[in-house]
Amino acid sequence: MNLAPYASNPANSRGRNHKESKSQSRNDYQRDRDRIIHSASFRRLQYKTQVFVNHEGDMFRSRLTHSLEVSQIARALARILNSHEDLCEAVALAHDLGHTPFGHAGQDALNECMRNHGGFEHNLQSLRVVDLLEKKYASFNGLNLTYEVREGILKHCSKKNAKDLGELGQRFIHGHEPTLEAQIVNFADEIAYIHHDIDDGFRSGIFSFKVLESNEFFNNICKAIKNKYTNLSPEQLLNETLRTMMNYIISDLCSESLKGIQQYNPQSPDDVRLLKPLIGFSEGMNKHFSELKRFSREHLYQHRRVQDMGNRARLVIQSLFHFFKGHYENIPLNFRSNEDQPQERTIADYIAGMTDRYANQLVKQYSL
Ligand code: MG
């Protein structure tokens, strides 16, 4: 691994909350990645909605495949930008661990239920999962991950919540950035979902190729491919266009970010933390990317079929929350072990950890 001076280095990590002896064979970020992969929350991502709920079909992305795609893109970017691939991988695989069942509709519903009890935010929940909710070790709760992985997981945070997070919350209070690796994963996340949501949206039949061609960036690439190849099937044309589009997006991100890195010449991860964000697109690509996001919002996320899935999800989450408020004893004991927190937080932790199908199954079981 050819590490730049600004790259995070596990040998200089700010460390773990609970002291542990070093591994002889793996660096600390590799160990963190392995702990994440072996966690129960990671396995449950397989049956959590990205956009399409699980029973809509087997061919759509789940939170798990989304996380794997984020990890792949982040690793590729890390390699080009001479930063730490293992750190990127660990952050990418963990970044959505706190997601509720049923995607964003699920999180919004749970947040609404928790309105008078501190709210619910999936990103903060990802940190709770790795810091507290995973129970795999005898001497501590959580996975005891390194500071840099936890810093990367906590992508955004209100100043109010940041005050309770000690050193990790400081950057939100002072307006600082995280490591370059964390910045890379944030972009990898956006690039991954823009790409796969368009892919899944088209294959679900929610929008047609013609509608896709209304996006200028997509259309220009698609036209060039049609000129180059004749007789492509619609599937090949879509895949080739999306693939080429991704390559343009990633190449632009790399060359723009390298320019910024050369200009500011950071000599350590701490320099990176104090500078303006170093990872970013060119102005032209920023426009294309915003247009793609707008396209997904208009034609996919706001589509009636996706909204209907969301409305059903909201009812499931609400009825589970109200049921457990009246039947707290039905929550498994291991979730009730944090006695110093309000019951509502325990209920939210339990519901957030559920897969889509487990949540649906409980609704049936309790006849809600
Ligand atoms: Mg994500």
Coordinates of C-alpha atoms and ligand atoms in Angstrom, one line a residue:
M1 CA 0.0 0.0 0.0
N2 CA 1.5 3.3 -1.1
L3 CA 0.3 5.7 1.6
A4 CA 0.5 9.4 1.2
P5 CA 1.5 11.5 4.3
Y6 CA -2.2 12.7 4.5
A7 CA -3.5 9.2 4.6
S8 CA -4.8 7.7 7.9
N9 CA -2.3 5.2 9.3
P10 CA -3.4 2.5 11.8
A11 CA 0.0 2.8 13.5
N12 CA -1.0 6.4 14.4
S13 CA -4.6 5.7 15.2
R14 CA -6.3 7.7 18.0
G15 CA -7.1 4.3 19.3
R16 CA -10.0 2.4 20.8
N17 CA -12.2 3.2 23.8
H18 CA -11.2 0.0 25.5
K19 CA -7.5 -0.9 25.4
E20 CA -6.7 -4.1 23.5
S21 CA -3.4 -5.9 22.5
K22 CA -2.4 -5.6 18.9
S23 CA -2.9 -8.3 16.3
Q24 CA 0.2 -9.9 14.8
S25 CA -1.4 -10.4 11.4
R26 CA -3.9 -7.6 10.8
N27 CA -3.7 -3.8 11.1
D28 CA -6.4 -2.2 13.3
Y29 CA -8.6 -1.1 10.4
Q30 CA -8.6 -4.6 9.0
R31 CA -9.6 -5.9 12.4
D32 CA -12.4 -3.3 12.5
R33 CA -13.6 -4.4 9.1
D34 CA -13.6 -8.0 10.2
R35 CA -15.6 -7.2 13.3
I36 CA -18.2 -5.4 11.2
I37 CA -18.5 -8.2 8.7
H38 CA -19.0 -10.7 11.6
S39 CA -21.6 -8.6 13.4
A40 CA -25.3 -9.5 13.5
S41 CA -26.3 -6.1 12.3
F42 CA -24.2 -6.5 9.2
R43 CA -26.0 -9.8 8.3
R44 CA -29.4 -8.2 8.8
L45 CA -28.6 -5.6 6.1
Q46 CA -29.4 -8.4 3.6
Y47 CA -33.1 -8.1 4.4
K48 CA -33.3 -4.4 4.8
T49 CA -34.7 -2.1 2.1
Q50 CA -32.6 0.2 0.0
V51 CA -35.4 1.5 -2.2
F52 CA -37.5 -1.5 -3.0
V53 CA -38.8 -3.6 -0.1
N54 CA -37.5 -7.2 -0.1
H55 CA -40.7 -8.9 -1.3
E56 CA -40.8 -6.7 -4.4
G57 CA -38.3 -9.0 -6.0
D58 CA -34.9 -10.7 -5.6
M59 CA -33.1 -8.6 -8.2
F60 CA -33.1 -5.3 -6.4
R61 CA -30.4 -3.9 -4.2
S62 CA -30.7 -4.4 -0.4
R63 CA -28.8 -2.4 2.2
L64 CA -26.2 -5.2 2.1
T65 CA -25.5 -5.1 -1.6
H66 CA -25.5 -1.3 -1.4
S67 CA -22.9 -1.4 1.3
L68 CA -20.7 -3.7 -0.8
E69 CA -21.0 -1.4 -3.8
V70 CA -20.0 1.6 -1.6
S71 CA -17.1 -0.4 -0.3
Q72 CA -15.9 -1.3 -3.8
I73 CA -16.0 2.3 -5.1
A74 CA -14.4 3.6 -1.9
R75 CA -11.5 1.1 -2.1
A76 CA -10.9 2.0 -5.8
L77 CA -10.9 5.7 -4.9
A78 CA -8.6 5.2 -1.9
R79 CA -6.1 3.4 -4.0
I80 CA -6.0 6.1 -6.6
L81 CA -5.7 8.8 -3.9
N82 CA -3.1 6.9 -1.9
S83 CA -5.2 6.8 1.2
H84 CA -6.0 3.8 3.4
E85 CA -8.1 1.2 1.7
D86 CA -8.8 -0.8 4.8
L87 CA -10.2 2.2 6.6
C88 CA -12.4 3.1 3.7
E89 CA -13.7 -0.5 3.5
A90 CA -14.5 -0.6 7.2
V91 CA -16.4 2.7 7.2
A92 CA -18.2 1.8 4.0
L93 CA -19.4 -1.6 5.3
A94 CA -20.6 0.0 8.6
H95 CA -22.1 3.2 7.3
D96 CA -25.7 1.9 7.1
L97 CA -25.7 -0.5 10.1
G98 CA -28.2 1.8 11.9
H99 CA -30.8 1.9 9.1
T100 CA -34.3 0.9 10.1
P101 CA -36.3 -1.7 8.1
F102 CA -38.0 -0.2 5.0
G103 CA -35.4 2.4 4.2
H104 CA -36.0 6.1 4.6
A105 CA -39.7 5.8 5.2
G106 CA -38.9 3.5 8.2
Q107 CA -36.5 6.0 9.6
D108 CA -38.9 8.9 9.2
A109 CA -41.6 6.9 11.0
L110 CA -39.4 6.0 13.8
N111 CA -38.1 9.5 14.2
E112 CA -41.7 10.7 14.4
C113 CA -42.5 8.1 17.1
M114 CA -39.4 9.3 19.0
R115 CA -40.2 13.0 18.6
N116 CA -40.5 13.7 22.3
H117 CA -37.7 11.3 23.3
G118 CA -34.6 12.6 21.5
G119 CA -35.6 11.6 17.9
F120 CA -34.1 8.9 15.7
E121 CA -31.5 9.3 13.1
H122 CA -30.0 6.4 11.2
N123 CA -26.5 7.7 11.0
L124 CA -26.3 8.3 14.7
Q125 CA -27.8 4.8 15.1
S126 CA -25.0 3.3 13.1
L127 CA -22.6 4.6 15.7
R128 CA -24.8 3.3 18.5
V129 CA -24.7 -0.2 16.9
V130 CA -20.9 -0.4 16.8
D131 CA -20.4 1.4 20.2
L132 CA -23.2 -0.2 22.2
L133 CA -25.7 -2.5 20.7
E134 CA -23.6 -5.3 19.3
K135 CA -22.9 -7.8 22.1
K136 CA -20.0 -10.0 21.0
Y137 CA -17.3 -9.3 23.6
A138 CA -17.0 -10.3 27.2
S139 CA -15.3 -7.1 28.5
F140 CA -17.2 -4.4 26.6
N141 CA -20.4 -3.6 24.8
G142 CA -20.2 -2.8 21.1
L143 CA -17.3 -3.7 18.7
N144 CA -14.7 -1.3 20.3
L145 CA -13.7 0.1 16.9
T146 CA -10.9 2.6 16.3
Y147 CA -11.6 6.3 16.5
E148 CA -11.1 6.8 12.7
V149 CA -13.7 4.2 11.8
R150 CA -16.2 5.7 14.2
E151 CA -15.4 9.2 13.0
G152 CA -16.1 8.0 9.4
I153 CA -19.4 6.3 10.4
L154 CA -20.7 9.5 11.9
K155 CA -21.2 11.4 8.7
H156 CA -23.4 14.2 10.1
C157 CA -24.6 15.2 13.5
S158 CA -26.5 18.1 15.1
K159 CA -24.5 20.3 17.4
K160 CA -26.9 19.3 20.2
N161 CA -26.2 15.6 19.8
A162 CA -22.5 16.3 19.1
K163 CA -22.1 17.7 22.7
D164 CA -22.8 14.2 24.1
L165 CA -20.2 12.5 21.9
G166 CA -17.0 13.7 23.5
E167 CA -14.0 13.9 21.1
L168 CA -15.9 12.4 18.2
G169 CA -18.5 15.2 18.3
Q170 CA -16.0 18.1 18.4
R171 CA -15.7 18.4 14.6
F172 CA -19.4 19.2 14.3
I173 CA -19.1 21.9 16.9
H174 CA -16.0 23.5 15.3
G175 CA -17.0 22.9 11.7
H176 CA -14.0 20.6 10.9
E177 CA -13.8 17.8 8.4
P178 CA -13.1 14.1 9.0
T179 CA -10.2 12.1 7.5
L180 CA -9.8 11.8 3.7
E181 CA -11.0 8.2 3.9
A182 CA -14.3 9.3 5.5
Q183 CA -14.7 11.9 2.8
I184 CA -14.1 9.3 0.2
V185 CA -16.8 7.0 1.6
N186 CA -19.3 9.8 1.6
F187 CA -18.9 10.3 -2.1
A188 CA -18.7 6.6 -2.8
D189 CA -22.1 6.3 -1.0
E190 CA -23.7 8.9 -3.2
I191 CA -22.1 7.6 -6.4
A192 CA -23.2 4.0 -5.6
Y193 CA -26.9 4.9 -4.9
I194 CA -27.2 7.2 -7.8
H195 CA -26.0 4.4 -10.1
H196 CA -27.9 1.5 -8.6
D197 CA -31.2 3.3 -7.9
I198 CA -31.4 4.3 -11.6
D199 CA -30.6 0.7 -12.5
D200 CA -33.1 -0.8 -10.1
G201 CA -35.7 1.9 -11.0
F202 CA -35.5 1.1 -14.7
R203 CA -35.6 -2.7 -14.2
S204 CA -38.6 -2.4 -11.9
G205 CA -40.5 -0.7 -14.8
I206 CA -41.1 2.5 -12.7
F207 CA -39.6 4.6 -15.5
S208 CA -38.9 3.9 -19.2
F209 CA -35.7 4.3 -21.2
K210 CA -37.4 7.3 -22.8
V211 CA -37.8 9.0 -19.5
L212 CA -34.2 8.2 -18.6
E213 CA -33.1 9.9 -21.8
S214 CA -34.6 13.1 -20.5
N215 CA -31.5 13.4 -18.4
E216 CA -29.0 15.2 -20.6
F217 CA -25.9 13.6 -19.1
F218 CA -27.3 10.1 -19.5
N219 CA -28.6 10.8 -22.9
N220 CA -25.3 12.2 -24.3
I221 CA -23.4 9.1 -23.1
C222 CA -26.2 6.8 -24.4
K223 CA -26.1 8.4 -27.9
A224 CA -22.4 8.0 -28.2
I225 CA -22.7 4.3 -27.3
K226 CA -25.5 3.8 -29.8
N227 CA -23.3 5.3 -32.5
K228 CA -20.5 3.0 -31.5
Y229 CA -22.5 -0.3 -31.2
T230 CA -25.5 -1.3 -33.2
N231 CA -28.0 -4.0 -32.1
L232 CA -27.5 -3.7 -28.4
S233 CA -30.3 -5.1 -26.3
P234 CA -32.0 -2.5 -24.0
E235 CA -30.3 -4.2 -21.0
Q236 CA -26.8 -4.0 -22.6
L237 CA -27.4 -0.4 -23.6
L238 CA -28.5 0.6 -20.1
N239 CA -25.6 -1.3 -18.5
E240 CA -23.0 0.1 -20.9
T241 CA -24.4 3.7 -20.4
L242 CA -24.5 3.4 -16.6
R243 CA -21.0 1.9 -16.5
T244 CA -19.6 4.6 -18.7
M245 CA -21.4 7.3 -16.7
M246 CA -19.9 5.9 -13.5
N247 CA -16.4 5.9 -15.0
Y248 CA -16.8 9.6 -16.0
I249 CA -18.1 10.5 -12.5
I250 CA -15.3 8.6 -10.7
S251 CA -12.5 9.9 -13.0
D252 CA -13.8 13.5 -12.5
L253 CA -13.8 13.0 -8.7
C254 CA -10.3 11.6 -8.7
S255 CA -8.7 14.3 -10.9
E256 CA -10.5 17.2 -9.0
S257 CA -9.7 15.8 -5.6
L258 CA -6.0 15.3 -6.6
K259 CA -5.9 18.9 -7.7
G260 CA -7.2 20.0 -4.3
I261 CA -4.7 17.7 -2.5
Q262 CA -1.8 19.1 -4.5
Q263 CA -2.9 22.7 -3.9
Y264 CA -3.2 22.3 -0.1
N265 CA -0.5 19.7 0.3
P266 CA -1.7 18.3 3.7
Q267 CA 1.1 16.5 5.6
S268 CA -1.1 14.5 8.0
P269 CA -4.7 13.4 8.6
D270 CA -4.9 16.2 11.1
D271 CA -4.0 18.7 8.4
V272 CA -6.9 17.2 6.3
R273 CA -9.3 17.6 9.2
L274 CA -8.5 21.3 9.4
L275 CA -8.8 22.0 5.7
K276 CA -11.9 22.6 3.6
P277 CA -13.3 19.3 2.1
L278 CA -10.7 17.9 -0.3
I279 CA -12.8 15.4 -2.1
G280 CA -15.2 16.8 -4.7
F281 CA -16.3 17.1 -8.3
S282 CA -15.5 19.7 -10.9
E283 CA -18.2 22.4 -11.4
G284 CA -19.5 20.7 -14.5
M285 CA -19.8 17.3 -12.9
N286 CA -21.4 18.8 -9.9
K287 CA -24.2 20.0 -12.1
H288 CA -24.5 16.6 -13.8
F289 CA -24.6 14.9 -10.5
S290 CA -27.2 17.2 -9.0
E291 CA -29.3 16.6 -12.1
L292 CA -29.1 12.8 -11.7
K293 CA -30.1 13.2 -8.0
R294 CA -33.1 15.3 -9.1
F295 CA -34.0 12.7 -11.7
S296 CA -34.1 9.9 -9.0
R297 CA -36.1 12.1 -6.7
E298 CA -38.7 13.0 -9.3
H299 CA -39.0 9.7 -11.1
L300 CA -38.2 7.1 -8.5
Y301 CA -38.4 8.2 -4.8
Q302 CA -41.5 10.3 -5.4
H303 CA -43.1 7.7 -7.6
R304 CA -46.5 6.4 -6.3
R305 CA -45.3 2.8 -6.1
V306 CA -42.3 3.7 -4.0
Q307 CA -44.4 6.1 -1.9
D308 CA -47.0 3.3 -1.3
M309 CA -44.3 1.0 0.0
G310 CA -43.3 3.9 2.3
N311 CA -46.8 4.4 3.5
R312 CA -47.2 0.7 4.4
A313 CA -43.8 0.8 6.1
R314 CA -44.8 3.8 8.2
L315 CA -47.9 1.9 9.5
V316 CA -45.7 -1.1 10.4
I317 CA -43.2 1.0 12.4
Q318 CA -45.9 3.0 14.1
S319 CA -47.9 0.0 15.2
L320 CA -44.8 -1.8 16.4
F321 CA -43.7 1.2 18.4
H322 CA -47.1 1.6 20.1
F323 CA -47.4 -2.1 20.7
F324 CA -44.1 -2.3 22.5
K325 CA -44.8 0.8 24.6
G326 CA -47.8 -1.1 26.1
H327 CA -46.0 -4.5 26.1
Y328 CA -42.4 -3.6 27.1
E329 CA -41.9 -7.1 28.5
N330 CA -42.1 -8.5 24.9
I331 CA -38.8 -6.9 24.0
P332 CA -35.9 -9.4 24.2
L333 CA -33.9 -9.2 27.4
N334 CA -30.6 -8.4 25.7
F335 CA -32.2 -5.1 24.4
R336 CA -33.5 -4.3 27.9
S337 CA -30.1 -4.5 29.5
N338 CA -29.4 -0.7 29.1
E339 CA -31.4 0.2 32.2
D340 CA -30.2 3.8 32.3
Q341 CA -32.0 4.8 29.1
P342 CA -35.7 5.6 28.6
Q343 CA -37.9 2.7 27.5
E344 CA -38.6 4.5 24.2
R345 CA -34.9 4.5 23.3
T346 CA -34.8 0.7 23.9
I347 CA -37.9 0.2 21.7
A348 CA -36.3 2.3 19.0
D349 CA -33.1 0.3 19.2
Y350 CA -35.1 -2.9 18.9
I351 CA -37.2 -1.8 16.0
A352 CA -34.3 -0.2 14.1
G353 CA -32.4 -3.5 14.3
M354 CA -35.2 -5.5 12.6
T355 CA -35.2 -6.7 9.0
D356 CA -38.2 -5.8 6.8
R357 CA -39.6 -9.3 7.0
Y358 CA -39.1 -9.7 10.8
A359 CA -41.0 -6.4 11.3
N360 CA -43.8 -7.7 9.0
Q361 CA -43.8 -11.0 10.8
L362 CA -44.3 -9.4 14.2
V363 CA -47.2 -7.3 12.9
K364 CA -48.9 -10.5 11.9
Q365 CA -47.9 -12.4 15.1
Y366 CA -49.4 -9.6 17.3
S367 CA -52.3 -9.0 14.9
L368 CA -51.5 -5.3 14.8
Ligands
MG1 MG -25.6 4.5 2.2

